[in-house]
Coordinates of C-alpha atoms and ligand atoms in Angstrom, one line a residue:
M1 CA -22.7 -45.1 -21.8
T2 CA -22.9 -45.1 -17.9
F3 CA -21.4 -41.6 -18.0
W4 CA -23.8 -40.1 -20.1
F5 CA -26.7 -41.6 -18.3
I6 CA -25.3 -40.2 -14.8
T7 CA -24.8 -36.9 -16.3
L8 CA -28.4 -36.9 -17.9
L9 CA -29.9 -37.7 -14.3
L10 CA -27.6 -35.0 -12.9
I11 CA -28.7 -32.3 -15.4
P12 CA -32.1 -31.4 -13.3
D13 CA -30.3 -30.9 -10.0
L14 CA -27.5 -28.7 -11.6
V15 CA -30.3 -26.8 -13.2
W16 CA -32.3 -26.5 -10.4
G17 CA -32.3 -23.2 -8.5
W18 CA -30.7 -21.4 -11.5
C19 CA -31.2 -17.8 -11.0
L20 CA -30.9 -15.1 -13.9
P21 CA -29.7 -11.7 -12.6
L22 CA -31.8 -8.9 -14.5
A23 CA -28.8 -6.7 -14.5
G24 CA -28.6 -4.9 -17.9
S25 CA -32.1 -6.1 -19.0
T26 CA -33.7 -3.6 -21.5
A27 CA -37.4 -5.5 -21.0
C28 CA -37.4 -5.0 -17.3
P29 CA -34.6 -2.3 -16.5
A30 CA -36.3 -1.4 -13.2
F31 CA -35.6 -5.0 -11.9
A32 CA -31.9 -4.7 -12.5
Q33 CA -30.9 -5.8 -8.9
Y34 CA -33.4 -8.7 -9.0
Y35 CA -33.3 -12.4 -10.2
A36 CA -35.7 -14.6 -12.3
G37 CA -35.8 -18.1 -11.4
M38 CA -35.3 -20.1 -14.6
S39 CA -35.7 -23.7 -13.7
K40 CA -39.7 -23.5 -13.5
P41 CA -40.0 -20.3 -14.9
A42 CA -43.2 -18.2 -14.7
F43 CA -43.9 -18.5 -18.5
D44 CA -43.1 -21.8 -20.6
W45 CA -41.6 -19.4 -23.4
L46 CA -38.7 -18.6 -20.8
Q47 CA -37.7 -22.1 -20.9
P48 CA -34.8 -21.9 -23.4
V49 CA -33.5 -18.7 -22.2
W50 CA -29.8 -18.8 -20.7
N51 CA -29.0 -15.2 -20.8
I52 CA -30.2 -11.5 -20.2
T53 CA -30.4 -11.1 -24.2
A54 CA -32.5 -14.0 -24.7
F55 CA -34.8 -13.0 -21.9
D56 CA -35.3 -9.5 -23.2
D57 CA -36.1 -10.8 -26.8
A58 CA -38.3 -13.4 -25.3
V59 CA -40.2 -11.0 -23.4
H60 CA -40.4 -8.3 -26.0
N61 CA -41.9 -10.9 -28.4
Y62 CA -44.3 -12.1 -25.7
V63 CA -45.6 -8.8 -25.2
Q64 CA -46.1 -8.1 -28.9
T65 CA -47.4 -11.2 -30.2
T66 CA -48.2 -14.3 -28.0
F67 CA -50.0 -12.0 -25.3
W68 CA -52.9 -11.4 -27.6
D69 CA -53.4 -15.2 -28.2
Q70 CA -55.5 -15.3 -24.9
F71 CA -57.9 -13.3 -26.5
N72 CA -57.9 -15.3 -29.5
C73 CA -57.1 -12.0 -31.6
T74 CA -56.6 -12.5 -35.4
T75 CA -55.0 -9.3 -35.8
K76 CA -52.5 -8.6 -33.0
P77 CA -52.3 -4.9 -31.6
Y78 CA -48.9 -3.7 -31.1
Y79 CA -48.3 -3.4 -27.6
A80 CA -50.5 -2.5 -24.6
R81 CA -49.5 0.2 -22.5
Y82 CA -47.2 -1.0 -19.4
T83 CA -47.8 -4.8 -20.5
M84 CA -43.9 -5.1 -20.2
S85 CA -44.1 -3.9 -16.5
V86 CA -46.8 -6.4 -15.7
I87 CA -45.1 -9.4 -17.2
C88 CA -41.9 -8.5 -15.6
Q89 CA -43.7 -8.6 -12.1
L90 CA -45.4 -11.8 -13.0
I91 CA -41.7 -13.2 -13.6
V92 CA -39.9 -11.8 -10.6
N93 CA -42.7 -11.6 -8.0
E94 CA -45.3 -14.3 -8.9
N95 CA -43.1 -17.4 -9.2
D96 CA -42.0 -19.9 -6.6
D97 CA -38.6 -20.1 -8.4
S98 CA -37.9 -16.5 -8.5
E99 CA -38.8 -15.9 -4.9
K100 CA -36.1 -18.6 -3.8
C101 CA -33.7 -16.7 -6.1
N102 CA -34.4 -13.3 -4.5
A103 CA -34.5 -14.6 -1.0
M104 CA -31.2 -16.2 -1.6
Y105 CA -29.6 -12.9 -2.7
Q106 CA -31.4 -11.1 -0.2
V107 CA -33.3 -8.7 -2.3
S108 CA -37.2 -8.1 -2.2
P109 CA -38.6 -6.9 -5.5
P110 CA -41.4 -4.3 -4.8
S111 CA -45.0 -5.3 -6.2
L112 CA -46.6 -3.1 -9.1
C113 CA -48.5 -0.4 -8.1
Q114 CA -52.3 -1.2 -8.6
N115 CA -52.7 2.1 -10.6
T116 CA -50.4 1.0 -13.3
C117 CA -51.8 -2.3 -13.4
N118 CA -55.3 -0.7 -14.1
Q119 CA -53.6 1.5 -16.7
Q120 CA -52.4 -1.7 -18.5
V121 CA -55.9 -3.4 -18.2
Q122 CA -57.6 -0.3 -19.6
A123 CA -55.1 -0.1 -22.4
V124 CA -55.7 -3.9 -23.4
K125 CA -59.5 -3.5 -23.2
T126 CA -59.2 -0.5 -25.7
L127 CA -57.0 -2.4 -27.9
V128 CA -58.8 -5.8 -27.9
Q129 CA -62.2 -3.8 -28.7
S130 CA -60.4 -1.6 -31.5
Q131 CA -57.7 -3.8 -33.2
C132 CA -57.8 -7.4 -32.2
Q133 CA -60.6 -8.9 -34.1
S134 CA -61.3 -11.8 -31.8
T135 CA -63.0 -15.0 -32.6
M136 CA -64.5 -15.2 -29.3
P137 CA -68.2 -14.4 -29.1
S138 CA -68.5 -11.0 -27.7
T139 CA -69.8 -12.1 -24.3
T140 CA -67.3 -14.6 -24.0
L141 CA -64.7 -11.9 -24.6
S142 CA -66.1 -9.4 -22.4
N143 CA -66.3 -12.1 -19.5
Y144 CA -62.7 -13.0 -20.2
I145 CA -61.5 -9.1 -20.0
D146 CA -63.4 -9.0 -16.8
T147 CA -61.3 -11.9 -15.4
Y148 CA -58.3 -10.5 -16.8
S149 CA -59.1 -7.1 -14.9
Q150 CA -59.7 -8.9 -11.6
Q151 CA -55.7 -9.4 -11.5
C152 CA -55.3 -5.7 -10.5
L153 CA -57.5 -6.5 -7.5
V154 CA -56.5 -10.1 -6.3
D155 CA -52.8 -10.6 -7.7
P156 CA -50.4 -9.5 -4.8
A157 CA -47.7 -9.1 -7.2
L158 CA -50.0 -6.3 -9.2
N159 CA -52.4 -4.9 -6.8
A160 CA -49.9 -2.9 -4.3
T161 CA -51.0 0.6 -3.1
A162 CA -48.0 1.5 -1.1
S163 CA -44.2 1.2 -1.5
C164 CA -44.9 0.0 -4.9
M165 CA -43.4 0.1 -8.4
L166 CA -44.8 2.5 -10.9
G167 CA -45.0 1.6 -14.5
M168 CA -43.2 4.7 -15.4
V169 CA -40.1 3.5 -13.6
N170 CA -39.8 0.4 -15.7
E171 CA -40.9 2.1 -19.0
P172 CA -40.0 5.6 -18.8
D173 CA -40.0 6.6 -22.3
Y174 CA -43.4 7.6 -23.6
C175 CA -45.5 7.0 -20.4
G176 CA -45.3 3.2 -21.2
F177 CA -46.9 3.4 -24.6
P178 CA -45.0 2.1 -27.7
S179 CA -44.3 5.2 -29.2
Q180 CA -43.9 9.1 -28.6
G181 CA -47.2 9.9 -30.8
D182 CA -49.3 7.6 -28.7
G183 CA -47.8 9.0 -25.1
C184 CA -48.3 12.4 -26.3
T185 CA -52.0 11.6 -27.5
Y186 CA -52.6 10.4 -24.0
C187 CA -50.7 13.2 -22.2
Q188 CA -52.6 15.6 -24.1
S189 CA -55.9 14.3 -23.2
S190 CA -57.9 14.6 -20.2
A191 CA -57.3 11.0 -19.4
A192 CA -53.8 12.0 -18.3
N193 CA -55.1 14.3 -15.5
G194 CA -51.9 15.0 -14.0
D195 CA -50.2 11.6 -14.6
L196 CA -46.6 12.1 -13.3
C197 CA -45.2 10.3 -16.5
C198 CA -46.1 12.9 -18.7
S199 CA -43.6 15.4 -17.3
K200 CA -41.0 13.1 -19.0
I201 CA -42.1 13.2 -22.4
A202 CA -41.6 15.9 -25.0
C203 CA -45.0 16.6 -27.3
D204 CA -44.9 18.8 -30.1
G205 CA -47.3 21.9 -30.3
G206 CA -51.0 21.1 -30.8
D207 CA -53.2 23.4 -28.3
H208 CA -50.7 23.1 -25.7
G209 CA -47.8 25.6 -27.3
L210 CA -44.3 24.5 -27.4
S211 CA -43.1 21.2 -25.5
K212 CA -40.5 21.7 -22.9
G213 CA -38.1 19.9 -25.3
A214 CA -38.8 22.4 -28.0
I215 CA -38.4 25.4 -25.8
A216 CA -35.3 24.0 -24.5
G217 CA -34.0 23.5 -27.9
I218 CA -34.9 26.9 -29.0
V219 CA -33.1 28.5 -25.9
I220 CA -30.0 26.6 -26.6
A221 CA -29.8 27.8 -30.0
I222 CA -30.3 31.2 -28.9
V223 CA -27.4 31.1 -26.4
L224 CA -25.2 29.5 -29.0
C225 CA -25.8 32.4 -31.3
L226 CA -25.1 34.8 -28.7
L227 CA -21.9 33.1 -27.8
L228 CA -20.8 32.9 -31.4
L229 CA -21.9 36.7 -31.7
V230 CA -19.6 37.6 -28.6
A231 CA -16.7 35.3 -29.8
A232 CA -17.1 37.3 -33.2
V233 CA -17.2 40.7 -31.6
F234 CA -14.2 39.8 -29.4
Y235 CA -12.1 38.4 -32.1
Y236 CA -12.9 41.5 -34.4
R237 CA -11.9 43.6 -31.8
R238 CA -8.8 41.9 -30.9
S239 CA -7.5 41.9 -34.4
K240 CA -8.5 45.6 -34.6
S241 CA -6.8 46.7 -31.5
V242 CA -3.8 45.1 -32.7
Q243 CA -3.8 46.8 -35.9
Q244 CA -5.0 50.2 -35.3
T245 CA -4.7 51.3 -31.6
H246 CA -0.9 50.9 -31.3
Y247 CA -0.3 54.4 -30.8
Q248 CA -3.6 55.1 -28.9
S249 CA -3.9 58.1 -26.4
A250 CA -1.2 59.7 -24.4
D251 CA -3.1 58.3 -21.2
D252 CA -1.9 54.8 -21.8
R253 CA 1.7 55.6 -21.5
T254 CA 1.7 56.7 -17.9
E255 CA 0.2 53.5 -16.6
T256 CA 2.2 50.2 -17.6
A257 CA 4.4 51.9 -20.2
C258 CA 8.0 50.7 -20.1
V259 CA 9.8 54.1 -19.7
G260 CA 12.4 55.6 -17.7
E261 CA 14.1 53.6 -14.9
K262 CA 12.6 50.4 -15.9
L263 CA 14.7 50.3 -18.8
S264 CA 17.9 50.1 -16.9
T265 CA 16.7 47.3 -14.6
A266 CA 17.5 43.6 -15.6
P267 CA 14.9 41.6 -17.3
S268 CA 14.1 38.6 -15.0
F269 CA 14.7 36.0 -17.6
L270 CA 18.5 37.1 -18.0
S271 CA 21.1 36.0 -15.7
R272 CA 22.8 39.1 -13.8
T273 CA 26.0 38.4 -15.4
D274 CA 24.7 38.7 -18.9
Y275 CA 23.3 42.3 -17.9
Q276 CA 25.3 45.5 -17.8
T277 CA 23.5 48.6 -16.3
H278 CA 23.3 51.3 -18.8
D279 CA 21.9 54.7 -18.0
T280 CA 21.1 55.3 -21.4
I281 CA 17.6 54.3 -22.8
T282 CA 18.7 54.1 -26.4
P283 CA 19.2 51.0 -28.1
A284 CA 22.9 50.9 -28.6
A285 CA 22.7 47.5 -30.4
L286 CA 21.5 49.1 -33.6
R287 CA 23.8 52.3 -33.5
D288 CA 27.2 51.3 -31.7
T289 CA 27.3 47.4 -32.0
D290 CA 31.2 48.0 -30.7
S291 CA 30.1 49.4 -27.3
V292 CA 27.8 46.3 -26.4
G293 CA 28.3 42.5 -26.2
L294 CA 26.0 40.0 -27.5
I295 CA 24.0 37.8 -25.1
S296 CA 24.7 34.4 -27.2
K297 CA 21.8 32.4 -25.8
L298 CA 18.4 33.6 -25.1
E299 CA 16.4 30.7 -23.4
N300 CA 13.3 31.5 -25.3
E301 CA 13.0 33.0 -28.5
F302 CA 9.1 33.8 -28.3
H303 CA 8.2 36.7 -26.0
T304 CA 5.0 38.2 -24.6
V305 CA 4.8 42.0 -24.3
I306 CA 4.0 42.8 -20.7
H307 CA 4.7 46.7 -20.5
Q308 CA 4.0 49.0 -23.4
Y309 CA 6.8 50.8 -25.2
Y310 CA 6.6 53.7 -27.4
P311 CA 9.5 53.9 -29.7
S312 CA 11.5 57.1 -29.4
Q313 CA 13.8 56.2 -32.5
P314 CA 12.5 55.1 -36.0
D315 CA 14.4 51.8 -35.6
E316 CA 12.6 50.9 -32.6
L317 CA 9.6 48.5 -31.9
S318 CA 6.2 49.8 -30.7
L319 CA 5.1 47.3 -28.1
K320 CA 1.7 46.8 -26.8
K321 CA 0.7 44.5 -23.9
N322 CA 0.3 40.7 -25.1
D323 CA 2.1 41.2 -28.3
I324 CA 4.3 38.4 -29.6
I325 CA 8.0 39.2 -30.0
V326 CA 10.3 36.8 -31.9
S327 CA 13.7 37.7 -30.8
T328 CA 16.8 36.0 -32.1
V329 CA 19.1 38.7 -30.6
A330 CA 19.8 40.2 -27.3
F331 CA 22.6 42.4 -26.4
D332 CA 23.8 43.0 -22.7
D333 CA 22.6 46.6 -22.6
G334 CA 19.1 45.3 -22.2
W335 CA 18.0 45.6 -25.6
G336 CA 16.8 42.9 -28.2
V337 CA 16.2 42.8 -31.9
G338 CA 13.3 41.0 -33.1
V339 CA 10.1 41.0 -35.0
N340 CA 6.8 41.9 -33.3
I341 CA 4.4 39.3 -35.2
T342 CA 1.5 40.6 -34.0
T343 CA 2.1 43.7 -35.9
G344 CA 5.0 42.5 -38.4
Q345 CA 7.2 45.3 -37.6
K346 CA 11.0 44.6 -37.2
G347 CA 13.2 46.7 -34.8
A348 CA 15.0 47.1 -31.5
F349 CA 13.0 46.8 -28.1
P350 CA 13.9 46.8 -24.3
L351 CA 14.2 43.4 -22.9
I352 CA 12.5 44.4 -19.9
C353 CA 9.0 45.1 -21.5
V354 CA 8.8 41.3 -22.2
T355 CA 8.8 38.0 -20.7
P356 CA 9.1 34.5 -22.3
A357 CA 5.9 33.3 -23.9
S358 CA 3.9 30.8 -22.0
R359 CA 2.8 27.6 -23.6
E360 CA -0.8 28.6 -24.1
V361 CA 0.3 31.8 -26.4
L362 CA 2.5 29.6 -28.2
D363 CA -0.2 27.1 -28.9
W364 CA -2.5 30.1 -29.8
Y365 CA -0.1 31.1 -32.5
Ligands
NAG1 C1 -27.6 -16.2 -25.4 O1 -28.5 -17.4 -25.5 C2 -28.9 -17.6 -26.7 C3 -29.6 -18.9 -26.8 O2 -30.6 -18.8 -25.8 C4 -27.6 -17.6 -27.8 O3 -28.2 -17.8 -28.9 C5 -26.6 -16.5 -27.7 O4 -25.6 -16.4 -28.4 C6 -26.5 -16.2 -26.2 N1 -25.8 -14.8 -26.1 C7 -24.8 -14.6 -25.4 C8 -24.3 -13.2 -25.4 O5 -24.2 -15.4 -24.7
NAG2 C1 -59.3 -19.4 -28.5 O1 -58.1 -20.1 -29.1 C2 -57.9 -21.1 -28.4 C3 -56.5 -21.6 -29.1 O2 -55.5 -20.6 -28.8 C4 -58.8 -22.3 -28.6 O3 -58.5 -23.6 -27.8 C5 -60.1 -21.9 -28.2 O4 -61.4 -22.6 -28.6 C6 -60.6 -20.3 -28.8 N1 -61.7 -19.9 -28.2 C7 -62.6 -19.5 -28.9 C8 -64.0 -19.0 -28.0 O5 -62.8 -19.2 -30.0
NAG3 C1 -53.8 -7.7 -3.1 O1 -54.4 -9.1 -3.3 C2 -54.2 -9.6 -2.1 C3 -54.6 -11.3 -2.5 O2 -55.8 -11.5 -3.2 C4 -55.2 -9.3 -0.9 O3 -55.0 -10.1 0.2 C5 -54.9 -7.7 -0.6 O4 -55.7 -7.3 0.3 C6 -54.8 -7.1 -2.0 N1 -54.4 -5.8 -1.7 C7 -55.0 -4.6 -2.1 C8 -54.3 -3.3 -1.8 O5 -55.9 -4.8 -2.6

């Protein structure tokens, strides 16, 4: 019993000075590095809040419902532009507890720009007149709204004109309006008059032509189509060149063709001991198997053609640069027997014209 009594007495002390970090808040994202004092918070409805999720829920609920009670509304307007920014300011900047918290963590939140405050008051006025159906007599209501407007002049948390926080920083979507439609109606009206926030909102057509978002979408679509077209043409030409240009012009033969002396040079991927230097360039393997030795082990059975080869005998493979050859047999006279899987041909080919295929090539196939 005594224990519980003492604990109950201590609770206020434990709770005193409790600071809620606003990091991760969706209602007050611009205040992420600041703190809300929660022992004696700026609003009573913050009392039961113990974490940022509950904080956000409480703020959202307040600005959409309870906020309108002060005007004695019978039907509640949905949300007045930048009200969340105003409420966040009052919580963080207009409360002794919060002031202590922010001082303790050595941060000083900026006040709201007076311009944003005026825009909020203007939105409140419009909504009260059009949607609130207040029970107050009209003169009382208009006096109350005048008093409410005064906060933009006299409240230090809301009346800053320099180094201040703009509403669009805390509510970057839709210019502080509850929906894109509302934001666009505003941005396309003369009231917007170059309001910076309008550059952040994508609005459809109307008399203003295509929005930036729509234009960006169309440009992206066109670029994608062009890329697909280029890819298709590339792929078509690639398969076509494999099929049809295998014996192209005589000019091709001079440049990188695998002819003459090259054929008697040892391929780099065969060890010296495996290789006999032969003067002949004919593939002995297929004609005179007694005169050549089999190289038992080829490191890699996939090879990429690095030099063109134009067959001089019917049993020889035609090789074009980048063809893939699967060779299972190689002979020490520098010739191998395999299948050109790019063309489907089978036959003998000079090993010097190919090199073991790289990983990327194998992945491609
Ligand atoms: C946050 O606090 C509320 C009560 O205020 C509780 O219901 C909820 O589970 C808490 N959420 C987390 C993530 O702690
Ligand atoms: C407005 O509502 C409050 C209660 O929310 C009430 O006390 C007050 O009398 C009302 N004022 C008018 C003028 O109806
Ligand atoms: C803001 O309000 C304070 C307190 O009423 C006042 O001293 C200050 O001059 C006001 N600032 C501006 C820019 O109006």
